[in-house]
mmCIF file of C-alpha atoms and ligand atoms in Angstrom:
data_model
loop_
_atom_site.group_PDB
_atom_site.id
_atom_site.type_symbol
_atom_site.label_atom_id
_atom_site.label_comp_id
_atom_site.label_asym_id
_atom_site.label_seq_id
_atom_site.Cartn_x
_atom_site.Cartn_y
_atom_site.Cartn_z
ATOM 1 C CA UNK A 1 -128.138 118.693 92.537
ATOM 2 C CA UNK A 2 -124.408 118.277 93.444
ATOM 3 C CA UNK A 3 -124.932 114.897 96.102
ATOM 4 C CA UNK A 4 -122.651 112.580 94.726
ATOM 5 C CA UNK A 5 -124.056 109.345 96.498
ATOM 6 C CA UNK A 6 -127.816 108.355 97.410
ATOM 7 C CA UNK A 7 -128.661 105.046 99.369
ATOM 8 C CA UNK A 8 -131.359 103.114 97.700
ATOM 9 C CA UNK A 9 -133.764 100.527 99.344
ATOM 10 C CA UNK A 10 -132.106 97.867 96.796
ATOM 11 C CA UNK A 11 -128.892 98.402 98.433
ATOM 12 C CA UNK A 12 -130.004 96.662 101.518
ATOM 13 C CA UNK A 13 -129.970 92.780 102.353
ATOM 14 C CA UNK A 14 -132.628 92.168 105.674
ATOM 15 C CA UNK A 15 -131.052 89.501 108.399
ATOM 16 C CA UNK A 16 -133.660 87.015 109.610
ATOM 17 C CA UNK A 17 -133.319 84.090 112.333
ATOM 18 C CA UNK A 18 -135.177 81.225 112.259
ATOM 19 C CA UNK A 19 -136.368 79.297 115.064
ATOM 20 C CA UNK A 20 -137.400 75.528 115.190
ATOM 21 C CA UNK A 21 -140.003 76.206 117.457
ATOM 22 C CA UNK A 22 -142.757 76.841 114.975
ATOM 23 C CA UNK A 23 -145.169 79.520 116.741
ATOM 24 C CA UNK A 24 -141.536 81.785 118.167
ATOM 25 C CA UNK A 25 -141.274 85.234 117.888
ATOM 26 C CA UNK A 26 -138.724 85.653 120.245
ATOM 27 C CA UNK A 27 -137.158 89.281 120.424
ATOM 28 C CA UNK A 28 -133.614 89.465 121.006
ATOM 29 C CA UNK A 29 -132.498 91.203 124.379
ATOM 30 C CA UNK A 30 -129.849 93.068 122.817
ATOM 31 C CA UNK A 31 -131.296 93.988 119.431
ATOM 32 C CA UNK A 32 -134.441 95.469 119.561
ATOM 33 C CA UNK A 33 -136.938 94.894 116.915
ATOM 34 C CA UNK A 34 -135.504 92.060 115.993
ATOM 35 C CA UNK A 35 -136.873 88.661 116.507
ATOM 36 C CA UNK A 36 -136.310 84.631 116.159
ATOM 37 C CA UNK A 37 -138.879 83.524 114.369
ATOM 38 C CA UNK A 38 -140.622 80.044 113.759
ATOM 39 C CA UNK A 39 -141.994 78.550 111.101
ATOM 40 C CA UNK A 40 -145.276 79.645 111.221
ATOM 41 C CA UNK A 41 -144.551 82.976 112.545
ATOM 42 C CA UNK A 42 -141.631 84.133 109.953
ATOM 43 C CA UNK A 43 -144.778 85.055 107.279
ATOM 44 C CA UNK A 44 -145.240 88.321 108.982
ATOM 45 C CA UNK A 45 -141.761 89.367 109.471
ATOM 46 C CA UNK A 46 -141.467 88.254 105.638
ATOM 47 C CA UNK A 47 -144.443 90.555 104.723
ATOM 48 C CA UNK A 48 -143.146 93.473 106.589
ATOM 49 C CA UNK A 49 -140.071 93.381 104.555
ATOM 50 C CA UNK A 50 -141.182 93.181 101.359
ATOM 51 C CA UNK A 51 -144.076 95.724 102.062
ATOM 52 C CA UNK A 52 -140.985 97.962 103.045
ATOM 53 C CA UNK A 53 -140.162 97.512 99.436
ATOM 54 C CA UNK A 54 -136.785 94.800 100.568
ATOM 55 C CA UNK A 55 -136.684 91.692 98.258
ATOM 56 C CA UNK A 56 -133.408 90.605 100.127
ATOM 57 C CA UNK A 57 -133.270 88.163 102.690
ATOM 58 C CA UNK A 58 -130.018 86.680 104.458
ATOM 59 C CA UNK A 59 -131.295 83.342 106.454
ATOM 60 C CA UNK A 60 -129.846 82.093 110.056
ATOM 61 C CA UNK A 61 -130.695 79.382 111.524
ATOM 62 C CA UNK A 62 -131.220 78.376 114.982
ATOM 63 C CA UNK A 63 -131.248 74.524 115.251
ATOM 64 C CA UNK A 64 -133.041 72.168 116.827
ATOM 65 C CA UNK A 65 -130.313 70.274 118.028
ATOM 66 C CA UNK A 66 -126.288 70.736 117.818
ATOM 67 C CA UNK A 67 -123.873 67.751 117.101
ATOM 68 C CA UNK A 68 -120.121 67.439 116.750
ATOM 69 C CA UNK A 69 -120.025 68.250 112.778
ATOM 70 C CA UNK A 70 -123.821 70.235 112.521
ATOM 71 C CA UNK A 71 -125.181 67.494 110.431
ATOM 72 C CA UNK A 72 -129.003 69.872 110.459
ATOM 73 C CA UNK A 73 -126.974 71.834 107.940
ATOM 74 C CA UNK A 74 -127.199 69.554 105.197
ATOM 75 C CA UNK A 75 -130.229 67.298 106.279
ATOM 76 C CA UNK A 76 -132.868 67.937 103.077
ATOM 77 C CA UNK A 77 -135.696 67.351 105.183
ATOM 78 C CA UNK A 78 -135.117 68.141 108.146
ATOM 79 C CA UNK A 79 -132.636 71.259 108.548
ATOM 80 C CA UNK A 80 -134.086 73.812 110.056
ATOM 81 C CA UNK A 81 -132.996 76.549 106.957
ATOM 82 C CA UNK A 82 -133.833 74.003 104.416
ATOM 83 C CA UNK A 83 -137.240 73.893 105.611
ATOM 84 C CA UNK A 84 -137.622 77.685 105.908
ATOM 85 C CA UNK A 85 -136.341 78.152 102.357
ATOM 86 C CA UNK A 86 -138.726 75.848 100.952
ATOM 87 C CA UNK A 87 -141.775 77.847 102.965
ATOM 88 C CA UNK A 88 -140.465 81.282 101.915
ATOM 89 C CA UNK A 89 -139.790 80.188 98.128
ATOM 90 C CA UNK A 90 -142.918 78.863 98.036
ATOM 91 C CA UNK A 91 -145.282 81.611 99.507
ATOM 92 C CA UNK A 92 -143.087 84.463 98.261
ATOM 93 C CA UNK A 93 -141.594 82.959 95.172
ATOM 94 C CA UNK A 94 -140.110 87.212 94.513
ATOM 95 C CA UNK A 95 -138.225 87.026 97.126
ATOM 96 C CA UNK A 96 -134.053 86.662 97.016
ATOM 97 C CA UNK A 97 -133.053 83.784 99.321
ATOM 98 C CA UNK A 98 -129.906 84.181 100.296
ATOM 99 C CA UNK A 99 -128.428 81.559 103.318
ATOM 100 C CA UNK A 100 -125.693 81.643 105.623
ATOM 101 C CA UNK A 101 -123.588 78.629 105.222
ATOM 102 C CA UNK A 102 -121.628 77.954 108.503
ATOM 103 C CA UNK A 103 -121.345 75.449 111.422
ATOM 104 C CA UNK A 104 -120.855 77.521 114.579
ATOM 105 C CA UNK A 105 -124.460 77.665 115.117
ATOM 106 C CA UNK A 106 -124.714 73.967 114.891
ATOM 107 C CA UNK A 107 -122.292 72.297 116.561
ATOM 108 C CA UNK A 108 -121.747 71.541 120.207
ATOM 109 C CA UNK A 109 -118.392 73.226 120.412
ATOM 110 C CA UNK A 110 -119.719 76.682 118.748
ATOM 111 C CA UNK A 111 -116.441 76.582 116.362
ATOM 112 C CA UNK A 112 -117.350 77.048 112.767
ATOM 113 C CA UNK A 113 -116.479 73.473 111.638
ATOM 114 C CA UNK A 114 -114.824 70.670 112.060
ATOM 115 C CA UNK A 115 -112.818 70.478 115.371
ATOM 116 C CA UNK A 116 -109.193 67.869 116.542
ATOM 117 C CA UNK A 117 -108.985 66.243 119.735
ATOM 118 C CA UNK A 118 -106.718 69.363 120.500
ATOM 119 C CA UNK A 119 -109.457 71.567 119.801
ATOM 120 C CA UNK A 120 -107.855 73.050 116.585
ATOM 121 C CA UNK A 121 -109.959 74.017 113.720
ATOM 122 C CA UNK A 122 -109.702 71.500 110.634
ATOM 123 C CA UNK A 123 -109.572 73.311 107.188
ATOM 124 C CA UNK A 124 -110.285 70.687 105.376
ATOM 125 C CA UNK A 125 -112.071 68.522 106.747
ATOM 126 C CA UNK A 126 -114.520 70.840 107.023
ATOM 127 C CA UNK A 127 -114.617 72.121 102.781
ATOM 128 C CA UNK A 128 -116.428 68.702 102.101
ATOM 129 C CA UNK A 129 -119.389 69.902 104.896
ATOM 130 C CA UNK A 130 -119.255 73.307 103.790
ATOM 131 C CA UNK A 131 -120.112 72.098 99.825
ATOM 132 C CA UNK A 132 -122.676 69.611 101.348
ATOM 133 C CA UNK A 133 -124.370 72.253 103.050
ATOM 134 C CA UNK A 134 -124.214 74.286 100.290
ATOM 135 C CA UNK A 135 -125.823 71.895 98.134
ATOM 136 C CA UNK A 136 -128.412 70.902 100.276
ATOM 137 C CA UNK A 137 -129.452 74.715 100.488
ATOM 138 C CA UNK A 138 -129.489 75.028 96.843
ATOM 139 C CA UNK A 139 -131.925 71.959 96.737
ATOM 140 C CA UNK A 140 -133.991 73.778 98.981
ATOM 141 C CA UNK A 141 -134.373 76.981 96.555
ATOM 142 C CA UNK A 142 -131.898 79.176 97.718
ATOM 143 C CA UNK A 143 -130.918 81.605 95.153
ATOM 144 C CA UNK A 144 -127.514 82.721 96.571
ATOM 145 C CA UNK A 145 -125.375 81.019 99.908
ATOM 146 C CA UNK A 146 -123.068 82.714 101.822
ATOM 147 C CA UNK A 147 -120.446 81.124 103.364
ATOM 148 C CA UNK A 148 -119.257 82.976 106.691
ATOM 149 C CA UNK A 149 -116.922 80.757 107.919
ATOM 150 C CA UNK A 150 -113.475 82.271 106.548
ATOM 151 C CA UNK A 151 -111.776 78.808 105.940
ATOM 152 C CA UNK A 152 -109.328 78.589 103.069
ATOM 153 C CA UNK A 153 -110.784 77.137 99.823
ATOM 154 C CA UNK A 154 -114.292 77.153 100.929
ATOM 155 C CA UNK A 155 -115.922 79.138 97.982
ATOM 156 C CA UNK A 156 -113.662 77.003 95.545
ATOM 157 C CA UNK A 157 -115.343 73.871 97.504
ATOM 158 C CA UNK A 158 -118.843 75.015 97.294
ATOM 159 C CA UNK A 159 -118.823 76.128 93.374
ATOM 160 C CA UNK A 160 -117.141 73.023 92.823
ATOM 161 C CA UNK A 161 -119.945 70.756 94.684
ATOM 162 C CA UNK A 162 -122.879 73.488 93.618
ATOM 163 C CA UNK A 163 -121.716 72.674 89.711
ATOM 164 C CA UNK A 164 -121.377 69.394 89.954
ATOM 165 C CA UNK A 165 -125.211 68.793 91.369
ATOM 166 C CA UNK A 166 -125.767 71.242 88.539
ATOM 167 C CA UNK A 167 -127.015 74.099 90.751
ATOM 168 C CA UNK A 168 -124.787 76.825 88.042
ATOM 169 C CA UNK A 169 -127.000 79.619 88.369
ATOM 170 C CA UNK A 170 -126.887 79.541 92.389
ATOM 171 C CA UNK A 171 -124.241 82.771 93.160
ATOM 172 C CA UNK A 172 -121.958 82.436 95.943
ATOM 173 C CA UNK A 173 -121.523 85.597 98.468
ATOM 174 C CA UNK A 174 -118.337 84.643 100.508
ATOM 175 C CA UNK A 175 -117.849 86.621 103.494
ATOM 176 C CA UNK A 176 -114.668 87.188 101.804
ATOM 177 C CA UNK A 177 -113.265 89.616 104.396
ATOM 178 C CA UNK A 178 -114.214 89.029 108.357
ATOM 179 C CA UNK A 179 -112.848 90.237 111.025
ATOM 180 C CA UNK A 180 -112.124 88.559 114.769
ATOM 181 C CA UNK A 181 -114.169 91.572 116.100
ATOM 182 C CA UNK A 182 -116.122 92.348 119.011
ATOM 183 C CA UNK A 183 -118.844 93.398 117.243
ATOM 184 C CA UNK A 184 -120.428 90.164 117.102
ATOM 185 C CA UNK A 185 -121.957 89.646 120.671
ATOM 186 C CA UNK A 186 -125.197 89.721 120.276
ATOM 187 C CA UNK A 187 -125.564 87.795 117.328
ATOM 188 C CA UNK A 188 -124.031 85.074 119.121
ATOM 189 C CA UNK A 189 -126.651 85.282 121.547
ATOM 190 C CA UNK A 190 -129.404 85.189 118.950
ATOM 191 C CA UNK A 191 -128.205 81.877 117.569
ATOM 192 C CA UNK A 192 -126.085 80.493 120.876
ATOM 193 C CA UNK A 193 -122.803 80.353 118.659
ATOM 194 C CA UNK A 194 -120.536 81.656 121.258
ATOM 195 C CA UNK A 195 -117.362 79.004 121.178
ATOM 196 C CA UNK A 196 -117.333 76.601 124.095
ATOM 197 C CA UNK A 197 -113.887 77.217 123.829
ATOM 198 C CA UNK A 198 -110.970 79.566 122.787
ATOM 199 C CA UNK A 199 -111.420 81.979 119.925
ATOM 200 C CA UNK A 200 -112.120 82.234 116.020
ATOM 201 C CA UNK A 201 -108.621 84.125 115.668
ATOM 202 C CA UNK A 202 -106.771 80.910 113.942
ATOM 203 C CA UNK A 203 -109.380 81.670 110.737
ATOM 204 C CA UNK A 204 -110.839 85.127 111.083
ATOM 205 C CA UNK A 205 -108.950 88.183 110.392
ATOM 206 C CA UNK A 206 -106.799 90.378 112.894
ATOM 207 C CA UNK A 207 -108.696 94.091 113.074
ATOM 208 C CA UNK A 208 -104.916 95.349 112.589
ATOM 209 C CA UNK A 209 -104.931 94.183 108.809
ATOM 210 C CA UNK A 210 -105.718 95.673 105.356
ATOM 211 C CA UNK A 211 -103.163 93.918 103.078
ATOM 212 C CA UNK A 212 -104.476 90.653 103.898
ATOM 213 C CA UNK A 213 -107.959 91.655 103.331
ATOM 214 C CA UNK A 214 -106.619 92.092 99.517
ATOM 215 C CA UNK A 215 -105.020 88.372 99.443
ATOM 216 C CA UNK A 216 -108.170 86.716 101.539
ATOM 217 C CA UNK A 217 -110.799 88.748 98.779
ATOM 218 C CA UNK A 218 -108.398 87.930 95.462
ATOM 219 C CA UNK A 219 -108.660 83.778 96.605
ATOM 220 C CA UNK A 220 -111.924 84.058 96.728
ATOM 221 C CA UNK A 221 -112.784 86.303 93.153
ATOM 222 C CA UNK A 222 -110.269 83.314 91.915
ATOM 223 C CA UNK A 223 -112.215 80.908 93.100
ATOM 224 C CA UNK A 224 -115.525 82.069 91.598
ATOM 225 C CA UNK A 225 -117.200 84.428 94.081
ATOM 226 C CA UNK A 226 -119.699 86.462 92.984
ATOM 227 C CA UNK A 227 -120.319 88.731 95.689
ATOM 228 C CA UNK A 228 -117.033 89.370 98.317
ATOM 229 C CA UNK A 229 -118.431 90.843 101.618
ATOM 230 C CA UNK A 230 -116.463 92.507 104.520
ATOM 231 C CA UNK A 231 -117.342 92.562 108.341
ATOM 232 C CA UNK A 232 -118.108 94.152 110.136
ATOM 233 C CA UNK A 233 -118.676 97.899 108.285
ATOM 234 C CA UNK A 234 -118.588 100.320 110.870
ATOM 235 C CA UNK A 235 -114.702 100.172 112.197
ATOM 236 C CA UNK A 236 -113.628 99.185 108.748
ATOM 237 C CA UNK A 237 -114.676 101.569 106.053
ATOM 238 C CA UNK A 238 -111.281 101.866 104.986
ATOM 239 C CA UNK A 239 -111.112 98.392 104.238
ATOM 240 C CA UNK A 240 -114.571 98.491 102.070
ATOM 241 C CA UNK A 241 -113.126 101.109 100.007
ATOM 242 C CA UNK A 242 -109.785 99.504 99.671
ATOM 243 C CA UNK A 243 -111.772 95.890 97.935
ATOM 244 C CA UNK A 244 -114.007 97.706 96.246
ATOM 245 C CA UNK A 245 -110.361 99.442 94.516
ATOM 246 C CA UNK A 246 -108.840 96.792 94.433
ATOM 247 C CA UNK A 247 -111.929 94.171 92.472
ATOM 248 C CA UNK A 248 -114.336 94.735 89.816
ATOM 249 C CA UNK A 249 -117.013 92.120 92.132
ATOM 250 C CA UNK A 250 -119.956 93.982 93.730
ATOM 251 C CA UNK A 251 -118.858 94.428 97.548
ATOM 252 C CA UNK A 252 -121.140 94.006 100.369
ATOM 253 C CA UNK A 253 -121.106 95.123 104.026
ATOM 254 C CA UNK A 254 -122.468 93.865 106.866
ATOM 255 C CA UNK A 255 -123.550 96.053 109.468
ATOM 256 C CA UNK A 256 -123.162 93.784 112.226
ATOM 257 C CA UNK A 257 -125.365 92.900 115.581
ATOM 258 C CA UNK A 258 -122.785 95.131 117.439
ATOM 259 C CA UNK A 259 -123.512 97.989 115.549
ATOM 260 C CA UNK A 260 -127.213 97.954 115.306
ATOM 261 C CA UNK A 261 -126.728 97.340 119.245
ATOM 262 C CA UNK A 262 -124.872 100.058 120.066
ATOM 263 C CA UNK A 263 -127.010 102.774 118.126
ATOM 264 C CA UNK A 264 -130.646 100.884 119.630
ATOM 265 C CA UNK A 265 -129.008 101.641 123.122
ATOM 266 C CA UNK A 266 -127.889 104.949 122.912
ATOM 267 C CA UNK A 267 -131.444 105.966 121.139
ATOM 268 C CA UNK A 268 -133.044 104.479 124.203
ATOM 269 C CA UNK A 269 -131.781 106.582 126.294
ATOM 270 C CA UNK A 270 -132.465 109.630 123.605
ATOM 271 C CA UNK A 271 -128.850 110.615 123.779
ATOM 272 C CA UNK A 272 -128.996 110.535 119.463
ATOM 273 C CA UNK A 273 -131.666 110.077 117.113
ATOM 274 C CA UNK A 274 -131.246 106.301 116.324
ATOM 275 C CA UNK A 275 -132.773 106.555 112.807
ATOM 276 C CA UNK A 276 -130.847 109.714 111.568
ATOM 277 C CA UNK A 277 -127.695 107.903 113.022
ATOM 278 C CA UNK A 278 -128.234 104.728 111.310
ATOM 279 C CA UNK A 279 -129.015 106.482 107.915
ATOM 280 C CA UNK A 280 -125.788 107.936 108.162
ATOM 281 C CA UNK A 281 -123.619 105.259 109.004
ATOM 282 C CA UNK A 282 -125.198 102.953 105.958
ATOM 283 C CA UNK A 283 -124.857 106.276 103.568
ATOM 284 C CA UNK A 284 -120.891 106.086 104.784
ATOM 285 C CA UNK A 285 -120.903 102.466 104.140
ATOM 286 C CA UNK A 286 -122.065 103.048 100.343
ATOM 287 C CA UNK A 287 -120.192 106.326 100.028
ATOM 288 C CA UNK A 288 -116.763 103.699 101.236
ATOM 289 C CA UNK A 289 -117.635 101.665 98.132
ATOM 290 C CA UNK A 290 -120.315 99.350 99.449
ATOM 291 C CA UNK A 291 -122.843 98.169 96.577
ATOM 292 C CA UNK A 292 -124.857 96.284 99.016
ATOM 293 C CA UNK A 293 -125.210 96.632 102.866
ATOM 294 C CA UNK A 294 -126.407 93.454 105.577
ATOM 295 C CA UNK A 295 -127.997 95.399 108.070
ATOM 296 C CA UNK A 296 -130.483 94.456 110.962
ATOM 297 C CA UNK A 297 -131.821 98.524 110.156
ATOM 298 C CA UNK A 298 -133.151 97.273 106.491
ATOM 299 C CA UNK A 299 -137.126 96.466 107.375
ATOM 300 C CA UNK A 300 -137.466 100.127 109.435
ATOM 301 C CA UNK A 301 -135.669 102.132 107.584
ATOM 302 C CA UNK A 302 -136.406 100.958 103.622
ATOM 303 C CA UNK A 303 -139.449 102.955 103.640
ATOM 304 C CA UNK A 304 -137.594 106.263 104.198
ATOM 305 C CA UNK A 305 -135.060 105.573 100.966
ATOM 306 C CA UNK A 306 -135.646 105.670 97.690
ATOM 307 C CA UNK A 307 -136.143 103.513 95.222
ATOM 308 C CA UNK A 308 -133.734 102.660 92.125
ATOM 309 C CA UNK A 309 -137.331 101.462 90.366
ATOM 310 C CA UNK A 310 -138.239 105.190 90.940
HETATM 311 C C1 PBG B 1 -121.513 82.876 111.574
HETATM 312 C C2 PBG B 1 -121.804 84.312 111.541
HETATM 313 C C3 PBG B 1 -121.571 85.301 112.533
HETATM 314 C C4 PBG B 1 -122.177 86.470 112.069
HETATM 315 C C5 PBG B 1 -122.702 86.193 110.810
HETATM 316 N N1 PBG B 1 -122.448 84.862 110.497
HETATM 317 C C6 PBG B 1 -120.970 85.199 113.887
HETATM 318 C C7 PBG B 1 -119.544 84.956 114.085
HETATM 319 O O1 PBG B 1 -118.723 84.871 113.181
HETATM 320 O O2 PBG B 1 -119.226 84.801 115.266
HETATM 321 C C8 PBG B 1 -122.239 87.773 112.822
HETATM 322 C C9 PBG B 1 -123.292 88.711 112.406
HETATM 323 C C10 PBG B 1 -123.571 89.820 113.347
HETATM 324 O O3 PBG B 1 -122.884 90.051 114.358
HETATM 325 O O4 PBG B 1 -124.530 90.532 113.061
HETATM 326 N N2 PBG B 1 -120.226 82.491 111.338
#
């Protein structure tokens, strides 16, 4: 009678990785449960997700081969997400396609764009790739991208180049606030995105700062964001709370590989009870001020959540 916050299966946006090796289902060392999939082998996953009553879906993509700039992002025909989007569209035409739009899991050096002989990240350079990919997605059928490289300008760049090929009605998520965190390990091993060198510290965010979290999510809501996310959730409620004060924009979170890693591990060894843990922590993420929550927990524990349909 007197709860003041319920988490609902709508709140929750389900991660999947896509393979280019059509018949993979490839489980991910440190993430159980979760899988690469290919082609022909994603239908299940996609099943199981909607059966658990999820109609979100964040795209990844691991690609077939890496290059300098990522050119698979924006190849129509054959990028490896453009061709999953098309499939999933297709067969599950209900379903909310959202896609990732980066270039660390592309490119040769693992940085997310554009890189100078000195091994610097190029801002701008890369905004013309970033609305390319964009586009190309959008072609495709996705219904929302999500750009997750934290370069200046970027969702300006992409609504720009997503208007201009007409595509008004695709929404932008920008992974408004991200963090240079720790958390991301075993992601980067699901999609080999590890940098070949140095850091992402020159355009992700230092853990130490809230302010700036406020300046890097008001460029973007100026810009034309729909959705401003932060990441990771876990270390950073404060953070959540303080955008979702601070903007009238629905906030996401995204309960990162890290996190999902570190409660599959300790539940292994029965030390907690993995599913009451995880409940919690995504009830804290909503009770922070999180609309919508990115979490590799979505497919298993939807079922156990109720609905906002009733
Ligand atoms: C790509 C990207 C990353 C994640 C989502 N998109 C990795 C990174 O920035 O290194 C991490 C997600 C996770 O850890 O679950 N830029």
């Amino acid at each position: 009678m007197v709860r003041e916050h319920t988490l609902h299966r709508e709140d929750l946006i389900m991660p999947v990785f896509i393979d280019p090796r059509a018949d993979t289902v490839r489980e991910i060392p440190s993430m159980p449960g979760i899988c690469n999939y290919g082609l022909d082998t994603v239908g299940r996953e996609i099943e199981a997700i909607l059966a658990a009553g999820i109609r979100q879906v964040i795209l990844f993509g691991v690609p077939p081969t890496k290059d300098a700039v990522g050119s698979d992002t924006w190849d129509d025909e054959h990028g490896i997400i453009q061709r999953a989007t098309r499939k999933l569209k297709a067969e599950w035409p209900e379903l909310f396609v959202i896609t990732d739009v980066c270039f660390c899991e592309y490119t040769t050096h693992g940085h997310c764009g554009v890189v100078a002989d000195d091994g610097r990240l190029l801002n701008d350079p890369t905004l013309a790739n970033l609305a390319r990919q964009a586009v190309s997605h959008a072609r495709a059928g996705a219904d929302m991208v999500a750009p997750s490289g934290m370069l200046d300008g970027m969702v300006g760049a992409m609504r720009q180049g997503l208007d201009e090929a007409e595509f008004h009605d695709v929404s932008v998520m920008s992974y408004a606030v991200k963090y240079a965190s720790a958390f991301y390990g075993p992601f980067r091993d699901a999609v080999d995105s590890a940098p070949a060198f140095g850091d992402r510290k020159t355009y992700q965010m230092d853990p130490a700062n809230v302010r700036e979290a406020l300046v890097e999510a008001a460029l973007d809501v100026e810009q034309g964001a729909d959705v401003l996310m932060v990441k990771p959730a876990l270390a950073y409620m404060d953070v959540i709370r303080a955008v979702r004060e601070a903007h009238a924009l629905p906030v996401a979170a995204y309960n990162v590989s890290g996190e999902y890693a570190m409660v599959k591990a300790a539940a292994e060894r029965g030390w907690i009870d993995g599913d009451a843990v995880a409940l919690e922590l995504l009830l804290g993420m909503k009770r922070a001020g999180a609309d919508l929550i990115l979490s590799y927990f979505a497919r298993d524990l939807a079922t156990r959540l109720p609905s906002v349909a009733g």
